[in-house]
Structure formats: structure tokens, C-alpha cells
Amino acid sequence: MIRYHHSQVAFCAITLVLALPQPGHADQDLRVATWNIETISAPGTPQYAAATAVLGRIDADVVAVQEVASDTDASYLDQLALDLGYPYVAKAPGGPFGSDRAALLSAYPIAWSDFASSAQLSGDPLANDLTRYLAEVVVDVGQEDWLRFIVAHLKSGSSNTDEYRRALEAYRLTQLAQDTAYEDVPVIAVGDINADLGDGALSPTYFTSVPTDLPTAFVTGADIQALLASEGLRNDPFHFLGQAGLILDAVQLDGGDSTRPSSGRRLDYLVASTELTTLGVSTQVYDCSDEGLPSSLPLAGSALDTSVCPTASDHLPVFADVVVPTANTDPSER
């Protein structure tokens, strides 16, 4: 399943995948990937060259990236897209806490893009409880088939306050994924969750009050405050991700599931709704060290040296081949 992209470039402002195809059309194969790219770095640098090589080897139709570190880095992303032949780029702005932002590279036209704030999702205009905006974009894959992506990069860290923020952000991600305007459309959530599914039970099990050591500008939304006062906020981002779909079991070819080799932890995920998983999904964590091992997912070009992946990023990309089902509704009627 090798793909060839066009060289024309068009940029727009701003990443779960959803499909709005039309009756009478064939189901479509699509390769999606997510990668915490640990900054793009300037063209001509070893890191930039390594990132280009890794993404070229995976050859995904749509790539979600996290940790685009600044406005300057965002301009390097534009050049990366140009060099790889992705005509369409969507980028969230930096903030609310820090300059990191999520983005999307697509071989298909971007029909619509936006970023989701906590004020928008909570309905509380004073809410400011997302570390980074959730990037959201609708892609037109042809034959009147549409896909909706949400790219997330949740709060890192292991303190109780970090866990509170990460759980809250996972709750917000699920709010966006369950938008009633798209309730009948398949979806995949992608990104760096900054938690390992194998971590097990966390303490406390539920948060019942707002932590006292949050940043000064941090304001927990009224909806979360009401949740804290009732059953509490579950201290488990995967509890909320599981409400968005099935967490895909991507592993390396050698059987390991780490997506951040330096820590040995699995932090990066694809979450797919049942409409996609019932049609079949093949997944993999790409690691240059696995080149030469048998793989059921075809790759483009020649095998990469083992040094390329760690030069590109401290994370490994996760990718999946999915089948986009034909739509049963007319997008123009939604």
C-alpha cells in the first residue's frame, strides 16, 4: 500500500478520525500516523533529515504531530510538509500554557479546521484548563468521504496535579470526540497521552477538589467543578479515551510496545470507534531497530539505519491502516 503525494502546498490554520462517505462508493484504505516529533528543527539539520526519512518510510496519508515547539518550528513544519509532498497542513496555535502545539499533515484537502479551548468545551467562558489546544480538522478524502481528526498532547508529569490536569484533558478530548453533530460518524483520536496504559491504578482514584498548586492562569471549568463535587473526576485518562473508541494495540515488530524508548513507556496512541475497527485495522509502532524483521504493513523506500529514529525524536511514531466506510448520510444535510 505505497502512496505517492502531490507536490503542491496549501496551508490552513489547524487533529480521532471520522468518516462521512456517501452511499454507492467503495470503502477506502487509509494510513494514519501519530508522532511526538520533539520539535521539527531547521531544514538541513540532522534531526530534520531524520524526521523526513522516518515519515517517508511510513508514507502515511495523514500524519498527526505533536510538540511543534514555536512559531519558528511551525514554519519548519511547513517546509517538512513541502519536502514530503503533503499539500495540506493544519496547525493549532501555541498555548494556553506554553508554546507547544499539535498539527496535521495531509495528502487530502482540508475542508475545515479549528482548535478547541476549554471555554468552548465546558460552556464556561472563564474556563482555562487545557495545557495545549486540541487540534481538530476535517479532511476530504474524495468520493465525498470526509474524515475528522482530533490531535491531543496531554499534560506530562507524575505529580497529583499533573495527573489531575491529564485526566481533565482526557475528559475534554472525549467531550470533543462525542460532539453530537458527529455522533453517527467513525472517529480516531491520536496523540501523546503522556500516560502508559500499563501503569495500573493511580492514587487518588478520583479527584474531588481542585488542586491548590495549579498555575495562576489555570481556571477549572464549571462543568468539571460540578463533577468534582458529585462523583469526582476519574484519575485515569484511558477511562475517558475508552469512551471515544477502542485503544488500538500497536506494538513494535519485536513485540515491544514502548513509544518512548528512553523511558520504556507507551505514551502515544490511536483510538478508533467500532465502525472502523469492525472493518479491520492493522497497527504498528515504527522503530528503525526493527528493520529486517517480518512486517505485514508495507513501508516505502529503503530500510533506515538504527540511528535515524533516535536522531529524529525521543518518541516513535504509531501508524495504522484503516478502512474508511462509505457514508449513510449526505454531508451537505448535516
PDB file of C-alpha atoms in Angstrom, residues 155-294:
ATOM      1  CA  LYS A 155      -0.051  17.145  30.281  1.00  0.00           C
ATOM      2  CA  SER A 156       3.171  15.378  31.233  1.00  0.00           C
ATOM      3  CA  GLY A 157       4.459  14.693  34.753  1.00  0.00           C
ATOM      4  CA  SER A 158       3.718  12.368  37.642  1.00  0.00           C
ATOM      5  CA  SER A 159       2.564  14.637  40.479  1.00  0.00           C
ATOM      6  CA  ASN A 160      -1.050  14.563  41.645  1.00  0.00           C
ATOM      7  CA  THR A 161      -1.573  17.948  39.994  1.00  0.00           C
ATOM      8  CA  ASP A 162      -0.133  16.669  36.708  1.00  0.00           C
ATOM      9  CA  GLU A 163      -2.460  13.660  36.902  1.00  0.00           C
ATOM     10  CA  TYR A 164      -5.416  15.951  37.617  1.00  0.00           C
ATOM     11  CA  ARG A 165      -4.652  18.060  34.553  1.00  0.00           C
ATOM     12  CA  ARG A 166      -4.117  14.987  32.347  1.00  0.00           C
ATOM     13  CA  ALA A 167      -7.388  13.374  33.455  1.00  0.00           C
ATOM     14  CA  LEU A 168      -9.235  16.640  32.883  1.00  0.00           C
ATOM     15  CA  GLU A 169      -7.735  16.987  29.402  1.00  0.00           C
ATOM     16  CA  ALA A 170      -8.717  13.398  28.527  1.00  0.00           C
ATOM     17  CA  TYR A 171     -12.251  14.252  29.668  1.00  0.00           C
ATOM     18  CA  ARG A 172     -12.207  17.290  27.349  1.00  0.00           C
ATOM     19  CA  LEU A 173     -10.889  15.184  24.453  1.00  0.00           C
ATOM     20  CA  THR A 174     -13.799  12.792  24.879  1.00  0.00           C
ATOM     21  CA  GLN A 175     -16.226  15.730  25.003  1.00  0.00           C
ATOM     22  CA  LEU A 176     -14.932  16.791  21.609  1.00  0.00           C
ATOM     23  CA  ALA A 177     -14.967  13.250  20.235  1.00  0.00           C
ATOM     24  CA  GLN A 178     -18.604  12.821  21.269  1.00  0.00           C
ATOM     25  CA  ASP A 179     -19.783  16.029  19.625  1.00  0.00           C
ATOM     26  CA  THR A 180     -23.432  15.292  18.797  1.00  0.00           C
ATOM     27  CA  ALA A 181     -23.006  16.885  15.380  1.00  0.00           C
ATOM     28  CA  TYR A 182     -20.862  13.834  14.504  1.00  0.00           C
ATOM     29  CA  GLU A 183     -22.482  11.180  16.665  1.00  0.00           C
ATOM     30  CA  ASP A 184     -23.051   8.799  13.736  1.00  0.00           C
ATOM     31  CA  VAL A 185     -19.538   9.153  12.277  1.00  0.00           C
ATOM     32  CA  PRO A 186     -16.489   6.911  12.928  1.00  0.00           C
ATOM     33  CA  VAL A 187     -13.636   8.555  14.841  1.00  0.00           C
ATOM     34  CA  ILE A 188      -9.947   8.031  15.716  1.00  0.00           C
ATOM     35  CA  ALA A 189      -8.239  10.053  18.446  1.00  0.00           C
ATOM     36  CA  VAL A 190      -4.495  10.411  18.054  1.00  0.00           C
ATOM     37  CA  GLY A 191      -1.664  11.794  20.102  1.00  0.00           C
ATOM     38  CA  ASP A 192       0.744  11.777  23.017  1.00  0.00           C
ATOM     39  CA  ILE A 193      -1.317  10.905  26.100  1.00  0.00           C
ATOM     40  CA  ASN A 194       1.721  11.122  28.436  1.00  0.00           C
ATOM     41  CA  ALA A 195       0.468   8.078  30.348  1.00  0.00           C
ATOM     42  CA  ASP A 196       1.077   4.357  29.944  1.00  0.00           C
ATOM     43  CA  LEU A 197      -1.880   2.004  29.693  1.00  0.00           C
ATOM     44  CA  GLY A 198       0.146  -0.425  31.792  1.00  0.00           C
ATOM     45  CA  ASP A 199       0.614   1.968  34.711  1.00  0.00           C
ATOM     46  CA  GLY A 200      -2.261   0.407  36.626  1.00  0.00           C
ATOM     47  CA  ALA A 201      -4.315   2.063  39.360  1.00  0.00           C
ATOM     48  CA  LEU A 202      -3.411   5.646  40.271  1.00  0.00           C
ATOM     49  CA  SER A 203      -3.872   7.403  43.601  1.00  0.00           C
ATOM     50  CA  PRO A 204      -6.213   9.049  44.289  1.00  0.00           C
ATOM     51  CA  THR A 205      -8.713   7.042  42.262  1.00  0.00           C
ATOM     52  CA  TYR A 206     -10.928  10.129  41.929  1.00  0.00           C
ATOM     53  CA  PHE A 207     -10.228  13.822  42.297  1.00  0.00           C
ATOM     54  CA  THR A 208     -12.899  15.523  44.402  1.00  0.00           C
ATOM     55  CA  SER A 209     -11.420  19.024  44.660  1.00  0.00           C
ATOM     56  CA  VAL A 210      -9.312  21.409  42.598  1.00  0.00           C
ATOM     57  CA  PRO A 211      -5.569  21.158  43.437  1.00  0.00           C
ATOM     58  CA  THR A 212      -4.097  24.192  45.173  1.00  0.00           C
ATOM     59  CA  ASP A 213      -0.808  24.344  43.230  1.00  0.00           C
ATOM     60  CA  LEU A 214      -2.118  24.978  39.727  1.00  0.00           C
ATOM     61  CA  PRO A 215      -0.696  27.803  37.579  1.00  0.00           C
ATOM     62  CA  THR A 216      -2.139  31.226  38.359  1.00  0.00           C
ATOM     63  CA  ALA A 217      -3.912  31.468  34.992  1.00  0.00           C
ATOM     64  CA  PHE A 218      -5.412  27.969  35.289  1.00  0.00           C
ATOM     65  CA  VAL A 219      -9.199  28.015  35.796  1.00  0.00           C
ATOM     66  CA  THR A 220     -11.083  24.727  36.135  1.00  0.00           C
ATOM     67  CA  GLY A 221     -14.296  24.874  34.112  1.00  0.00           C
ATOM     68  CA  ALA A 222     -17.648  24.980  35.888  1.00  0.00           C
ATOM     69  CA  ASP A 223     -18.607  21.579  34.439  1.00  0.00           C
ATOM     70  CA  ILE A 224     -15.523  19.935  35.947  1.00  0.00           C
ATOM     71  CA  GLN A 225     -16.097  21.700  39.265  1.00  0.00           C
ATOM     72  CA  ALA A 226     -19.612  20.241  39.336  1.00  0.00           C
ATOM     73  CA  LEU A 227     -18.189  16.802  38.551  1.00  0.00           C
ATOM     74  CA  LEU A 228     -15.658  17.133  41.384  1.00  0.00           C
ATOM     75  CA  ALA A 229     -18.460  17.960  43.790  1.00  0.00           C
ATOM     76  CA  SER A 230     -20.542  14.939  42.738  1.00  0.00           C
ATOM     77  CA  GLU A 231     -18.933  11.624  41.731  1.00  0.00           C
ATOM     78  CA  GLY A 232     -15.459  13.090  41.214  1.00  0.00           C
ATOM     79  CA  LEU A 233     -13.067  13.169  38.242  1.00  0.00           C
ATOM     80  CA  ARG A 234     -11.648   9.705  37.492  1.00  0.00           C
ATOM     81  CA  ASN A 235      -7.838   9.733  37.729  1.00  0.00           C
ATOM     82  CA  ASP A 236      -7.361   7.691  34.577  1.00  0.00           C
ATOM     83  CA  PRO A 237      -7.075   9.242  31.095  1.00  0.00           C
ATOM     84  CA  PHE A 238      -7.698   5.845  29.493  1.00  0.00           C
ATOM     85  CA  HIS A 239     -11.087   5.644  31.208  1.00  0.00           C
ATOM     86  CA  PHE A 240     -12.133   8.645  29.120  1.00  0.00           C
ATOM     87  CA  LEU A 241     -10.316   7.570  25.948  1.00  0.00           C
ATOM     88  CA  GLY A 242     -12.189   4.268  26.134  1.00  0.00           C
ATOM     89  CA  GLN A 243     -15.417   6.239  25.813  1.00  0.00           C
ATOM     90  CA  ALA A 244     -14.188   7.586  22.467  1.00  0.00           C
ATOM     91  CA  GLY A 245     -13.421   4.169  20.996  1.00  0.00           C
ATOM     92  CA  LEU A 246     -11.069   1.205  21.103  1.00  0.00           C
ATOM     93  CA  ILE A 247      -7.449   1.878  22.092  1.00  0.00           C
ATOM     94  CA  LEU A 248      -5.534   0.177  19.285  1.00  0.00           C
ATOM     95  CA  ASP A 249      -2.897  -2.313  20.408  1.00  0.00           C
ATOM     96  CA  ALA A 250       0.063  -1.087  18.365  1.00  0.00           C
ATOM     97  CA  VAL A 251       3.415  -2.790  19.011  1.00  0.00           C
ATOM     98  CA  GLN A 252       6.888  -2.810  17.518  1.00  0.00           C
ATOM     99  CA  LEU A 253       7.869  -5.688  15.232  1.00  0.00           C
ATOM    100  CA  ASP A 254       9.990  -7.176  18.044  1.00  0.00           C
ATOM    101  CA  GLY A 255       6.878  -7.279  20.270  1.00  0.00           C
ATOM    102  CA  GLY A 256       7.672  -4.279  22.473  1.00  0.00           C
ATOM    103  CA  ASP A 257       5.034  -1.587  22.880  1.00  0.00           C
ATOM    104  CA  SER A 258       7.176   1.350  24.021  1.00  0.00           C
ATOM    105  CA  THR A 259       6.780   4.557  22.029  1.00  0.00           C
ATOM    106  CA  ARG A 260       9.404   6.413  24.102  1.00  0.00           C
ATOM    107  CA  PRO A 261      12.422   4.117  24.200  1.00  0.00           C
ATOM    108  CA  SER A 262      14.423   6.140  26.738  1.00  0.00           C
ATOM    109  CA  SER A 263      11.760   5.505  29.387  1.00  0.00           C
ATOM    110  CA  GLY A 264      10.435   2.224  28.018  1.00  0.00           C
ATOM    111  CA  ARG A 265       6.913   3.615  28.224  1.00  0.00           C
ATOM    112  CA  ARG A 266       3.990   3.536  25.822  1.00  0.00           C
ATOM    113  CA  LEU A 267       2.748   7.130  25.611  1.00  0.00           C
ATOM    114  CA  ASP A 268       1.366   7.542  22.080  1.00  0.00           C
ATOM    115  CA  TYR A 269      -1.979   6.131  20.974  1.00  0.00           C
ATOM    116  CA  LEU A 270      -4.602   5.741  18.272  1.00  0.00           C
ATOM    117  CA  VAL A 271      -8.182   5.313  19.488  1.00  0.00           C
ATOM    118  CA  ALA A 272     -10.721   4.119  16.909  1.00  0.00           C
ATOM    119  CA  SER A 273     -14.500   3.815  17.004  1.00  0.00           C
ATOM    120  CA  THR A 274     -16.130   0.449  16.355  1.00  0.00           C
ATOM    121  CA  GLU A 275     -17.268   1.467  12.854  1.00  0.00           C
ATOM    122  CA  LEU A 276     -13.587   1.444  11.861  1.00  0.00           C
ATOM    123  CA  THR A 277     -12.362  -1.493  13.929  1.00  0.00           C
ATOM    124  CA  THR A 278     -15.069  -3.836  12.635  1.00  0.00           C
ATOM    125  CA  LEU A 279     -13.770  -3.258   9.101  1.00  0.00           C
ATOM    126  CA  GLY A 280     -10.275  -4.238  10.208  1.00  0.00           C
ATOM    127  CA  VAL A 281      -7.298  -2.219  11.446  1.00  0.00           C
ATOM    128  CA  SER A 282      -3.596  -3.092  11.210  1.00  0.00           C
ATOM    129  CA  THR A 283      -1.264  -1.205  13.554  1.00  0.00           C
ATOM    130  CA  GLN A 284       2.443  -0.837  14.239  1.00  0.00           C
ATOM    131  CA  VAL A 285       4.946   1.191  16.242  1.00  0.00           C
ATOM    132  CA  TYR A 286       7.732   2.044  13.798  1.00  0.00           C
ATOM    133  CA  ASP A 287      11.231   1.505  15.185  1.00  0.00           C
ATOM    134  CA  CYS A 288      14.291   1.713  12.926  1.00  0.00           C
ATOM    135  CA  SER A 289      15.875  -1.030  15.043  1.00  0.00           C
ATOM    136  CA  ASP A 290      13.227  -3.459  13.761  1.00  0.00           C
ATOM    137  CA  GLU A 291      14.182  -3.072  10.116  1.00  0.00           C
ATOM    138  CA  GLY A 292      14.644  -6.546   8.656  1.00  0.00           C
ATOM    139  CA  LEU A 293      12.009  -8.192  10.841  1.00  0.00           C
ATOM    140  CA  PRO A 294       8.906  -9.560   9.075  1.00  0.00           C
TER     141      PRO A 294
END
